[in-house]
Structure formats: C-alpha cells, structure tokens
PDB file of C-alpha atoms and ligand atoms in Angstrom:
ATOM      1  CA  UNK A   1      17.636  16.882  17.688  1.00  0.00           C
ATOM      2  CA  UNK A   2      16.043  17.448  14.326  1.00  0.00           C
ATOM      3  CA  UNK A   3      15.632  14.575  11.858  1.00  0.00           C
ATOM      4  CA  UNK A   4      14.787  14.630   8.144  1.00  0.00           C
ATOM      5  CA  UNK A   5      11.902  12.464   6.971  1.00  0.00           C
ATOM      6  CA  UNK A   6      10.550  11.812   3.497  1.00  0.00           C
ATOM      7  CA  UNK A   7       7.328  10.763   1.809  1.00  0.00           C
ATOM      8  CA  UNK A   8       7.502   9.051  -1.578  1.00  0.00           C
ATOM      9  CA  UNK A   9       4.761   9.812  -4.129  1.00  0.00           C
ATOM     10  CA  UNK A  10       4.117   7.227  -6.838  1.00  0.00           C
ATOM     11  CA  UNK A  11       1.714   6.354  -9.661  1.00  0.00           C
ATOM     12  CA  UNK A  12       1.787   2.601  -9.126  1.00  0.00           C
ATOM     13  CA  UNK A  13       1.012   0.152 -11.919  1.00  0.00           C
ATOM     14  CA  UNK A  14      -0.026  -3.522 -12.057  1.00  0.00           C
ATOM     15  CA  UNK A  15       3.673  -4.555 -12.425  1.00  0.00           C
ATOM     16  CA  UNK A  16       5.351  -5.362  -9.072  1.00  0.00           C
ATOM     17  CA  UNK A  17       8.894  -5.320 -10.644  1.00  0.00           C
ATOM     18  CA  UNK A  18       8.264  -1.882 -12.220  1.00  0.00           C
ATOM     19  CA  UNK A  19       6.915  -0.507  -8.926  1.00  0.00           C
ATOM     20  CA  UNK A  20       9.899  -1.889  -7.026  1.00  0.00           C
ATOM     21  CA  UNK A  21      12.261  -0.199  -9.519  1.00  0.00           C
ATOM     22  CA  UNK A  22      10.458   3.160  -9.063  1.00  0.00           C
ATOM     23  CA  UNK A  23      10.418   2.861  -5.253  1.00  0.00           C
ATOM     24  CA  UNK A  24      14.131   1.958  -5.297  1.00  0.00           C
ATOM     25  CA  UNK A  25      14.986   5.093  -7.292  1.00  0.00           C
ATOM     26  CA  UNK A  26      12.867   7.449  -5.176  1.00  0.00           C
ATOM     27  CA  UNK A  27      13.902   6.011  -1.798  1.00  0.00           C
ATOM     28  CA  UNK A  28      17.570   6.374  -2.778  1.00  0.00           C
ATOM     29  CA  UNK A  29      16.872   9.994  -3.721  1.00  0.00           C
ATOM     30  CA  UNK A  30      15.229  10.556  -0.292  1.00  0.00           C
ATOM     31  CA  UNK A  31      18.150   8.965   1.568  1.00  0.00           C
ATOM     32  CA  UNK A  32      20.639  11.074  -0.431  1.00  0.00           C
ATOM     33  CA  UNK A  33      18.711  14.120   0.741  1.00  0.00           C
ATOM     34  CA  UNK A  34      19.361  13.060   4.361  1.00  0.00           C
ATOM     35  CA  UNK A  35      16.124  11.307   5.249  1.00  0.00           C
ATOM     36  CA  UNK A  36      16.348   9.002   8.258  1.00  0.00           C
ATOM     37  CA  UNK A  37      12.793   7.747   7.825  1.00  0.00           C
ATOM     38  CA  UNK A  38      11.173   7.181   4.445  1.00  0.00           C
ATOM     39  CA  UNK A  39       7.473   6.419   3.871  1.00  0.00           C
ATOM     40  CA  UNK A  40       6.064   4.728   0.750  1.00  0.00           C
ATOM     41  CA  UNK A  41       2.420   5.209  -0.320  1.00  0.00           C
ATOM     42  CA  UNK A  42      -0.520   2.853   0.024  1.00  0.00           C
ATOM     43  CA  UNK A  43      -0.586   0.176  -2.750  1.00  0.00           C
ATOM     44  CA  UNK A  44       2.979   1.168  -3.759  1.00  0.00           C
ATOM     45  CA  UNK A  45       3.830  -2.442  -4.704  1.00  0.00           C
ATOM     46  CA  UNK A  46       0.760  -3.020  -6.934  1.00  0.00           C
ATOM     47  CA  UNK A  47      -2.207  -1.048  -8.230  1.00  0.00           C
ATOM     48  CA  UNK A  48      -3.812  -3.768 -10.311  1.00  0.00           C
ATOM     49  CA  UNK A  49      -6.158  -3.425 -13.299  1.00  0.00           C
ATOM     50  CA  UNK A  50      -8.703  -5.173 -11.091  1.00  0.00           C
ATOM     51  CA  UNK A  51      -8.862  -4.976  -7.301  1.00  0.00           C
ATOM     52  CA  UNK A  52      -8.413  -8.720  -7.029  1.00  0.00           C
ATOM     53  CA  UNK A  53      -5.036  -8.617  -8.878  1.00  0.00           C
ATOM     54  CA  UNK A  54      -3.254  -7.979  -5.594  1.00  0.00           C
ATOM     55  CA  UNK A  55      -4.361 -11.373  -4.293  1.00  0.00           C
ATOM     56  CA  UNK A  56      -2.152 -13.132  -6.859  1.00  0.00           C
ATOM     57  CA  UNK A  57       1.006 -11.372  -5.631  1.00  0.00           C
ATOM     58  CA  UNK A  58       0.233 -11.433  -1.876  1.00  0.00           C
ATOM     59  CA  UNK A  59       3.179 -12.603   0.186  1.00  0.00           C
ATOM     60  CA  UNK A  60       3.285 -14.626   3.422  1.00  0.00           C
ATOM     61  CA  UNK A  61       4.681 -12.539   6.263  1.00  0.00           C
ATOM     62  CA  UNK A  62       8.507 -12.581   6.176  1.00  0.00           C
ATOM     63  CA  UNK A  63       8.834 -14.022   2.627  1.00  0.00           C
ATOM     64  CA  UNK A  64       8.756 -12.721  -0.912  1.00  0.00           C
ATOM     65  CA  UNK A  65      10.330 -10.221  -3.309  1.00  0.00           C
ATOM     66  CA  UNK A  66       8.484  -7.168  -1.949  1.00  0.00           C
ATOM     67  CA  UNK A  67       9.585  -7.733   1.641  1.00  0.00           C
ATOM     68  CA  UNK A  68      13.126  -8.785   0.573  1.00  0.00           C
ATOM     69  CA  UNK A  69      13.434  -5.512  -1.334  1.00  0.00           C
ATOM     70  CA  UNK A  70      12.306  -3.351   1.591  1.00  0.00           C
ATOM     71  CA  UNK A  71      14.542  -5.095   4.126  1.00  0.00           C
ATOM     72  CA  UNK A  72      17.593  -4.945   1.853  1.00  0.00           C
ATOM     73  CA  UNK A  73      17.127  -1.297   0.920  1.00  0.00           C
ATOM     74  CA  UNK A  74      16.577  -0.185   4.559  1.00  0.00           C
ATOM     75  CA  UNK A  75      19.817  -1.944   5.541  1.00  0.00           C
ATOM     76  CA  UNK A  76      21.861  -0.704   2.594  1.00  0.00           C
ATOM     77  CA  UNK A  77      20.794   2.943   3.111  1.00  0.00           C
ATOM     78  CA  UNK A  78      20.676   2.767   6.932  1.00  0.00           C
ATOM     79  CA  UNK A  79      17.148   4.199   7.107  1.00  0.00           C
ATOM     80  CA  UNK A  80      13.814   3.436   8.727  1.00  0.00           C
ATOM     81  CA  UNK A  81      11.693   2.299   5.773  1.00  0.00           C
ATOM     82  CA  UNK A  82       7.927   2.253   6.248  1.00  0.00           C
ATOM     83  CA  UNK A  83       6.552   0.258   3.406  1.00  0.00           C
ATOM     84  CA  UNK A  84       3.340   2.018   2.577  1.00  0.00           C
ATOM     85  CA  UNK A  85       1.118  -0.928   2.053  1.00  0.00           C
ATOM     86  CA  UNK A  86       1.818  -4.256   0.432  1.00  0.00           C
ATOM     87  CA  UNK A  87      -0.598  -7.209   0.057  1.00  0.00           C
ATOM     88  CA  UNK A  88      -0.012  -9.912   2.679  1.00  0.00           C
ATOM     89  CA  UNK A  89      -1.700 -13.275   2.318  1.00  0.00           C
ATOM     90  CA  UNK A  90      -4.713 -13.734   4.598  1.00  0.00           C
ATOM     91  CA  UNK A  91      -6.644 -16.764   5.825  1.00  0.00           C
ATOM     92  CA  UNK A  92      -9.208 -16.016   3.074  1.00  0.00           C
ATOM     93  CA  UNK A  93      -7.830 -17.110  -0.341  1.00  0.00           C
ATOM     94  CA  UNK A  94      -9.799 -14.350  -2.068  1.00  0.00           C
ATOM     95  CA  UNK A  95      -8.556 -11.509   0.132  1.00  0.00           C
ATOM     96  CA  UNK A  96      -5.331  -9.894   1.331  1.00  0.00           C
ATOM     97  CA  UNK A  97      -4.338  -7.897   4.400  1.00  0.00           C
ATOM     98  CA  UNK A  98      -3.420  -4.348   3.351  1.00  0.00           C
ATOM     99  CA  UNK A  99      -0.307  -3.998   5.491  1.00  0.00           C
ATOM    100  CA  UNK A 100       2.338  -1.439   6.416  1.00  0.00           C
ATOM    101  CA  UNK A 101       5.633  -3.085   7.355  1.00  0.00           C
ATOM    102  CA  UNK A 102       8.482  -1.172   9.017  1.00  0.00           C
ATOM    103  CA  UNK A 103      12.175  -2.003   8.577  1.00  0.00           C
ATOM    104  CA  UNK A 104      14.906  -0.661  10.862  1.00  0.00           C
ATOM    105  CA  UNK A 105      18.249   0.743   9.580  1.00  0.00           C
ATOM    106  CA  UNK A 106      19.626  -2.775  10.223  1.00  0.00           C
ATOM    107  CA  UNK A 107      17.070  -4.190   7.782  1.00  0.00           C
ATOM    108  CA  UNK A 108      15.158  -5.903  10.564  1.00  0.00           C
ATOM    109  CA  UNK A 109      11.378  -6.082  10.849  1.00  0.00           C
ATOM    110  CA  UNK A 110      10.429  -3.356  13.319  1.00  0.00           C
ATOM    111  CA  UNK A 111       6.652  -2.929  13.101  1.00  0.00           C
ATOM    112  CA  UNK A 112       3.420  -3.781  11.384  1.00  0.00           C
ATOM    113  CA  UNK A 113       0.041  -2.149  10.919  1.00  0.00           C
ATOM    114  CA  UNK A 114      -2.907  -3.616   8.979  1.00  0.00           C
ATOM    115  CA  UNK A 115      -5.384  -1.074   7.603  1.00  0.00           C
ATOM    116  CA  UNK A 116      -8.416  -1.107   9.874  1.00  0.00           C
ATOM    117  CA  UNK A 117     -10.982   1.011   8.072  1.00  0.00           C
ATOM    118  CA  UNK A 118     -11.795  -0.206   4.567  1.00  0.00           C
ATOM    119  CA  UNK A 119     -12.765   2.367   1.979  1.00  0.00           C
ATOM    120  CA  UNK A 120     -16.179   2.398   0.391  1.00  0.00           C
ATOM    121  CA  UNK A 121     -17.320   5.122  -2.015  1.00  0.00           C
ATOM    122  CA  UNK A 122     -19.817   5.283  -4.819  1.00  0.00           C
ATOM    123  CA  UNK A 123     -20.582   8.394  -6.840  1.00  0.00           C
ATOM    124  CA  UNK A 124     -21.313   8.607 -10.569  1.00  0.00           C
ATOM    125  CA  UNK A 125     -18.814   6.364 -12.434  1.00  0.00           C
ATOM    126  CA  UNK A 126     -16.603   5.901  -9.393  1.00  0.00           C
ATOM    127  CA  UNK A 127     -17.094   2.941  -7.104  1.00  0.00           C
ATOM    128  CA  UNK A 128     -14.770   1.444  -4.497  1.00  0.00           C
ATOM    129  CA  UNK A 129     -15.391  -1.351  -2.042  1.00  0.00           C
ATOM    130  CA  UNK A 130     -12.174  -2.519  -0.384  1.00  0.00           C
ATOM    131  CA  UNK A 131     -13.950  -5.026   1.793  1.00  0.00           C
ATOM    132  CA  UNK A 132     -14.393  -7.262  -1.273  1.00  0.00           C
ATOM    133  CA  UNK A 133     -10.630  -8.001  -1.452  1.00  0.00           C
ATOM    134  CA  UNK A 134      -9.225  -6.925   1.954  1.00  0.00           C
ATOM    135  CA  UNK A 135      -9.507  -8.353   5.442  1.00  0.00           C
ATOM    136  CA  UNK A 136      -9.489  -5.451   7.970  1.00  0.00           C
ATOM    137  CA  UNK A 137      -6.821  -5.120  10.645  1.00  0.00           C
ATOM    138  CA  UNK A 138      -7.709  -5.044  14.338  1.00  0.00           C
ATOM    139  CA  UNK A 139      -4.666  -3.623  16.162  1.00  0.00           C
ATOM    140  CA  UNK A 140      -3.097  -0.215  16.584  1.00  0.00           C
ATOM    141  CA  UNK A 141       0.440   0.244  15.215  1.00  0.00           C
ATOM    142  CA  UNK A 142       2.816   2.426  17.266  1.00  0.00           C
ATOM    143  CA  UNK A 143       6.557   2.339  16.688  1.00  0.00           C
ATOM    144  CA  UNK A 144       9.499   3.706  18.757  1.00  0.00           C
ATOM    145  CA  UNK A 145      11.742   5.785  16.490  1.00  0.00           C
ATOM    146  CA  UNK A 146      14.793   7.957  17.337  1.00  0.00           C
ATOM    147  CA  UNK A 147      12.616  11.103  17.556  1.00  0.00           C
ATOM    148  CA  UNK A 148       9.766   9.570  19.551  1.00  0.00           C
ATOM    149  CA  UNK A 149       6.710   7.494  18.963  1.00  0.00           C
ATOM    150  CA  UNK A 150       5.330   7.036  15.456  1.00  0.00           C
ATOM    151  CA  UNK A 151       1.630   6.230  14.984  1.00  0.00           C
ATOM    152  CA  UNK A 152       0.705   4.241  11.913  1.00  0.00           C
ATOM    153  CA  UNK A 153      -2.474   4.618   9.835  1.00  0.00           C
ATOM    154  CA  UNK A 154      -3.507   4.055   6.220  1.00  0.00           C
ATOM    155  CA  UNK A 155      -5.557   6.266   3.890  1.00  0.00           C
ATOM    156  CA  UNK A 156      -9.263   5.954   4.829  1.00  0.00           C
ATOM    157  CA  UNK A 157      -8.231   5.647   8.515  1.00  0.00           C
ATOM    158  CA  UNK A 158      -7.661   9.399   8.287  1.00  0.00           C
ATOM    159  CA  UNK A 159     -11.396   9.953   8.571  1.00  0.00           C
ATOM    160  CA  UNK A 160     -11.615   8.269  12.012  1.00  0.00           C
ATOM    161  CA  UNK A 161     -10.003  10.587  14.587  1.00  0.00           C
ATOM    162  CA  UNK A 162     -10.657   8.137  17.428  1.00  0.00           C
ATOM    163  CA  UNK A 163      -7.960   5.839  15.949  1.00  0.00           C
ATOM    164  CA  UNK A 164      -5.313   8.541  16.425  1.00  0.00           C
ATOM    165  CA  UNK A 165      -6.508   9.394  19.936  1.00  0.00           C
ATOM    166  CA  UNK A 166      -6.217   5.720  20.885  1.00  0.00           C
ATOM    167  CA  UNK A 167      -2.501   5.776  19.932  1.00  0.00           C
ATOM    168  CA  UNK A 168      -1.707   8.035  22.877  1.00  0.00           C
ATOM    169  CA  UNK A 169       0.639  11.011  22.320  1.00  0.00           C
ATOM    170  CA  UNK A 170       2.926  10.379  19.321  1.00  0.00           C
ATOM    171  CA  UNK A 171       5.529  12.657  17.751  1.00  0.00           C
ATOM    172  CA  UNK A 172       4.704  11.637  14.190  1.00  0.00           C
ATOM    173  CA  UNK A 173       1.678  10.169  12.438  1.00  0.00           C
ATOM    174  CA  UNK A 174       2.472   8.396   9.169  1.00  0.00           C
ATOM    175  CA  UNK A 175      -0.283   7.942   6.591  1.00  0.00           C
ATOM    176  CA  UNK A 176       0.398   6.066   3.344  1.00  0.00           C
ATOM    177  CA  UNK A 177      -2.548   6.760   1.043  1.00  0.00           C
ATOM    178  CA  UNK A 178      -4.205   6.415  -2.349  1.00  0.00           C
ATOM    179  CA  UNK A 179      -6.930   9.005  -1.903  1.00  0.00           C
ATOM    180  CA  UNK A 180      -9.147   9.377  -4.983  1.00  0.00           C
ATOM    181  CA  UNK A 181      -8.909  12.603  -6.946  1.00  0.00           C
ATOM    182  CA  UNK A 182     -12.549  13.377  -6.085  1.00  0.00           C
ATOM    183  CA  UNK A 183     -12.382  12.865  -2.358  1.00  0.00           C
ATOM    184  CA  UNK A 184      -8.828  14.163  -2.040  1.00  0.00           C
ATOM    185  CA  UNK A 185      -9.634  17.452  -3.693  1.00  0.00           C
ATOM    186  CA  UNK A 186     -12.469  17.968  -1.215  1.00  0.00           C
ATOM    187  CA  UNK A 187     -11.057  16.531   2.046  1.00  0.00           C
ATOM    188  CA  UNK A 188      -7.386  15.481   2.037  1.00  0.00           C
ATOM    189  CA  UNK A 189      -5.510  18.534   3.290  1.00  0.00           C
ATOM    190  CA  UNK A 190      -8.248  19.548   5.751  1.00  0.00           C
ATOM    191  CA  UNK A 191      -8.289  16.126   7.369  1.00  0.00           C
ATOM    192  CA  UNK A 192      -4.482  15.832   7.520  1.00  0.00           C
ATOM    193  CA  UNK A 193      -4.086  19.269   9.090  1.00  0.00           C
ATOM    194  CA  UNK A 194      -6.872  18.526  11.602  1.00  0.00           C
ATOM    195  CA  UNK A 195      -5.106  15.336  12.731  1.00  0.00           C
ATOM    196  CA  UNK A 196      -1.841  17.294  13.168  1.00  0.00           C
ATOM    197  CA  UNK A 197      -3.530  20.164  15.049  1.00  0.00           C
ATOM    198  CA  UNK A 198      -5.659  18.054  17.409  1.00  0.00           C
ATOM    199  CA  UNK A 199      -2.811  15.625  18.231  1.00  0.00           C
ATOM    200  CA  UNK A 200      -0.156  18.363  18.235  1.00  0.00           C
ATOM    201  CA  UNK A 201       2.272  16.227  16.290  1.00  0.00           C
ATOM    202  CA  UNK A 202       3.877  15.974  12.847  1.00  0.00           C
ATOM    203  CA  UNK A 203       1.931  14.223  10.084  1.00  0.00           C
ATOM    204  CA  UNK A 204       3.759  12.649   7.108  1.00  0.00           C
ATOM    205  CA  UNK A 205       1.452  11.537   4.282  1.00  0.00           C
ATOM    206  CA  UNK A 206       2.729   9.611   1.238  1.00  0.00           C
ATOM    207  CA  UNK A 207       0.203   9.483  -1.586  1.00  0.00           C
ATOM    208  CA  UNK A 208      -0.450   8.001  -5.001  1.00  0.00           C
ATOM    209  CA  UNK A 209      -0.702  10.965  -7.341  1.00  0.00           C
ATOM    210  CA  UNK A 210      -1.741  10.658 -10.966  1.00  0.00           C
ATOM    211  CA  UNK A 211      -3.578   8.590 -13.595  1.00  0.00           C
ATOM    212  CA  UNK A 212      -3.025   4.836 -13.142  1.00  0.00           C
ATOM    213  CA  UNK A 213      -3.156   2.169 -15.863  1.00  0.00           C
ATOM    214  CA  UNK A 214      -6.445   0.904 -14.324  1.00  0.00           C
ATOM    215  CA  UNK A 215      -8.078   4.265 -15.078  1.00  0.00           C
ATOM    216  CA  UNK A 216      -8.137   5.391 -11.463  1.00  0.00           C
ATOM    217  CA  UNK A 217      -7.003   8.966 -10.780  1.00  0.00           C
ATOM    218  CA  UNK A 218      -5.439   9.649  -7.384  1.00  0.00           C
ATOM    219  CA  UNK A 219      -5.070  13.008  -5.688  1.00  0.00           C
ATOM    220  CA  UNK A 220      -1.358  13.084  -4.716  1.00  0.00           C
ATOM    221  CA  UNK A 221      -0.367  16.065  -2.504  1.00  0.00           C
ATOM    222  CA  UNK A 222       2.011  14.044  -0.366  1.00  0.00           C
ATOM    223  CA  UNK A 223       2.957  16.367   2.466  1.00  0.00           C
ATOM    224  CA  UNK A 224       4.628  17.002   5.815  1.00  0.00           C
ATOM    225  CA  UNK A 225       2.587  19.023   8.336  1.00  0.00           C
ATOM    226  CA  UNK A 226       3.957  20.391  11.615  1.00  0.00           C
ATOM    227  CA  UNK A 227       2.180  20.268  15.026  1.00  0.00           C
ATOM    228  CA  UNK A 228       0.806  23.792  14.487  1.00  0.00           C
ATOM    229  CA  UNK A 229      -0.942  22.594  11.325  1.00  0.00           C
ATOM    230  CA  UNK A 230       1.379  24.293   8.855  1.00  0.00           C
ATOM    231  CA  UNK A 231       2.093  22.433   5.614  1.00  0.00           C
ATOM    232  CA  UNK A 232       5.910  22.363   5.499  1.00  0.00           C
ATOM    233  CA  UNK A 233       6.354  20.701   2.070  1.00  0.00           C
ATOM    234  CA  UNK A 234       4.052  19.249  -0.529  1.00  0.00           C
ATOM    235  CA  UNK A 235       4.120  17.599  -3.987  1.00  0.00           C
ATOM    236  CA  UNK A 236       0.884  18.084  -5.917  1.00  0.00           C
ATOM    237  CA  UNK A 237       1.071  15.438  -8.663  1.00  0.00           C
ATOM    238  CA  UNK A 238       3.424  12.916 -10.235  1.00  0.00           C
ATOM    239  CA  UNK A 239       6.202  10.747  -8.882  1.00  0.00           C
ATOM    240  CA  UNK A 240       8.639  12.359  -6.488  1.00  0.00           C
ATOM    241  CA  UNK A 241       9.892  12.899  -2.973  1.00  0.00           C
ATOM    242  CA  UNK A 242       8.707  15.274  -0.238  1.00  0.00           C
ATOM    243  CA  UNK A 243      11.202  15.966   2.529  1.00  0.00           C
ATOM    244  CA  UNK A 244      11.124  17.975   5.713  1.00  0.00           C
ATOM    245  CA  UNK A 245      12.321  18.062   9.319  1.00  0.00           C
ATOM    246  CA  UNK A 246      10.852  16.736  12.546  1.00  0.00           C
ATOM    247  CA  UNK A 247      11.808  19.202  15.281  1.00  0.00           C
ATOM    248  CA  UNK A 248      10.948  17.849  18.788  1.00  0.00           C
ATOM    249  CA  UNK A 249      11.669  21.235  20.380  1.00  0.00           C
ATOM    250  CA  UNK A 250       9.102  22.925  18.128  1.00  0.00           C
ATOM    251  CA  UNK A 251       6.533  20.265  19.010  1.00  0.00           C
ATOM    252  CA  UNK A 252       7.169  20.692  22.737  1.00  0.00           C
ATOM    253  CA  UNK A 253       6.777  24.462  22.302  1.00  0.00           C
ATOM    254  CA  UNK A 254       3.366  23.989  20.693  1.00  0.00           C
ATOM    255  CA  UNK A 255       2.256  21.567  23.458  1.00  0.00           C
ATOM    256  CA  UNK A 256       3.405  23.968  26.208  1.00  0.00           C
ATOM    257  CA  UNK A 257       1.897  27.143  24.789  1.00  0.00           C
ATOM    258  CA  UNK A 258      -1.409  25.424  23.943  1.00  0.00           C
ATOM    259  CA  UNK A 259      -1.765  22.487  26.374  1.00  0.00           C
ATOM    260  CA  UNK A 260      -4.850  21.039  24.662  1.00  0.00           C
ATOM    261  CA  UNK A 261      -3.633  17.425  25.046  1.00  0.00           C
ATOM    262  CA  UNK A 262      -3.498  17.984  28.840  1.00  0.00           C
ATOM    263  CA  UNK A 263      -6.985  19.545  28.840  1.00  0.00           C
ATOM    264  CA  UNK A 264      -8.733  16.442  27.499  1.00  0.00           C
ATOM    265  CA  UNK A 265     -11.575  15.328  29.730  1.00  0.00           C
ATOM    266  CA  UNK A 266     -12.337  11.956  28.077  1.00  0.00           C
TER     267      UNK A 266
HETATM  268  N1  LIG B 301      -8.683   5.343  -0.829  1.00  0.00           N
HETATM  269  C1  LIG B 301      -8.954   5.389   0.473  1.00  0.00           C
HETATM  270  O1  LIG B 301      -8.695   4.437   1.221  1.00  0.00           O
HETATM  271  C2  LIG B 301      -9.609   6.560   1.090  1.00  0.00           C
HETATM  272  C3  LIG B 301     -10.109   7.690   0.280  1.00  0.00           C
HETATM  273  O2  LIG B 301      -9.861   7.854  -0.890  1.00  0.00           O
HETATM  274  C4  LIG B 301     -10.976   8.628   1.035  1.00  0.00           C
HETATM  275  O3  LIG B 301     -11.143   8.446   2.253  1.00  0.00           O
HETATM  276  O4  LIG B 301     -11.471   9.572   0.418  1.00  0.00           O
END
C-alpha cells in the first residue's frame, strides 16, 4: 500500500513561539494533503542568534512547550510527526542534546534519535563547531512505521554512510537538516541520492532553506528520493511543504532487479 509523506522546510528564527506557529501551519497543510508521516527540519524549534541560545530553551525529556505542541498536533491530525530536532537538556548545563522525537498518531512518544555526528566547518567567514554546545548521541534510531522500518539521522550524519548500513534494511531514511548554503550547494543532493541508491530505500530530507536572523544562510532543497535515486519532489528555497508517496512495491522491484543489498560481503 502506498503512503504519502511530507517534509517541512522552514527558515527558523530565535523565537520558539514563532517557530511553533510556522510549524503548526505547515504541518496542517501537509496533513491536509494526505501525509501520514510528516518530518520537521533540524533546529526547527530554534535557530538562535548565538549557538548557545538553544541551551536556554532546552526541555527535559517529556516536558515543555515544544514537546507538548508536537504530541498534541500528532494526535489531533492523526499523523506520525517526526520532530526534526529540538534541544533537550543534557547533563552538561552548557550543552544540549540535538534530538529527533517521534510521535505516533495517538500523540504518544514513539521514538528518539540524538544526532551522533557533530558538524564542524571553517572556510572564509563561515565557521561552525556544534561540539561547543551539543552533546553527541550514541545510539541508532530505527522506528517501525506502517510502511516498514524508518531509519533516523540528522544533517551532518549524511556524510557517514556506515551509520545507515548499521541500521539494517529500512524502507525510509529520514534526515532533518540545516545544511549550509555553501556545503549544500556542493554536496547535498549527491549525498542524499547516494544514500537512497546504496540502501535501496526512500530518503525524506527536511531542510532549513533561506536567510536566518542570525545571518546564517541555509541551502533548503527539502526532497523525497526513491530507491532508484530519482528525486520525486523538491522545494529549493523558502518555507513550504514537499510531499510524495512511499511505494513498497516499487522498492521491492528495485531490490529484486538489482539485488545489491544481498550481494554485500561485509
Ligand atoms: N549543518 C550540518 O550539520 C551539516 C552540514 O551543513 C554539512 O554537512 O555540510
């Protein structure tokens, strides 16, 4: 059976209430278009002026306005809501865990993945060092959804193919992201399509896409890619919704005609 999924693209700001209002509007739009599973981007709840701003709004697991919003919306709309990333409080008072939380159509907590690989990049005026404000995750995140297993990853994880191999065969990889304009222009689509082709599964990527109040420019290009590596739908820049279908029969066809997953030797 085919299922519609959606990726939300945002240009998040330092205001959590404003970002919640934008996410609310876009997720409702996705559900109205028939999406059973909706993915928010990395840092959807806050993109601060300074990296450390997210520490002030970090929530303990299971409490707080960001988590209440996601649980309530998933239940009201009867969807699987995968909450991009939000800042969860960590044992270090100066750092957060950059976490993806999943809510079932009943509004219950259904999964968690903490970003493992922390982004570092320095070129010209651009400099990022996530390890200053984020504690890395340690565990894989794989979720059972109606159309099969869903493997969770976040942004910079995309550059580490061994993470996706370790998940085992999944039907869908979800990747909330905030790729920079510079690195996204050069690498984003190539890496996403490679992960879809080598794992013979769908890839749904929800990005930040525009100029943020902190001066950071993100690449956007949220997209759905099929197991053959074809980009099925994409949104280049700005806020919006990307929708498309997961077709398990098509995925099985790809895996049967090109049994590369069975031909692995290590
Ligand atoms: N922002 C990220 O985590 C990753 C990124 O922009 C890149 O890998 O490039």
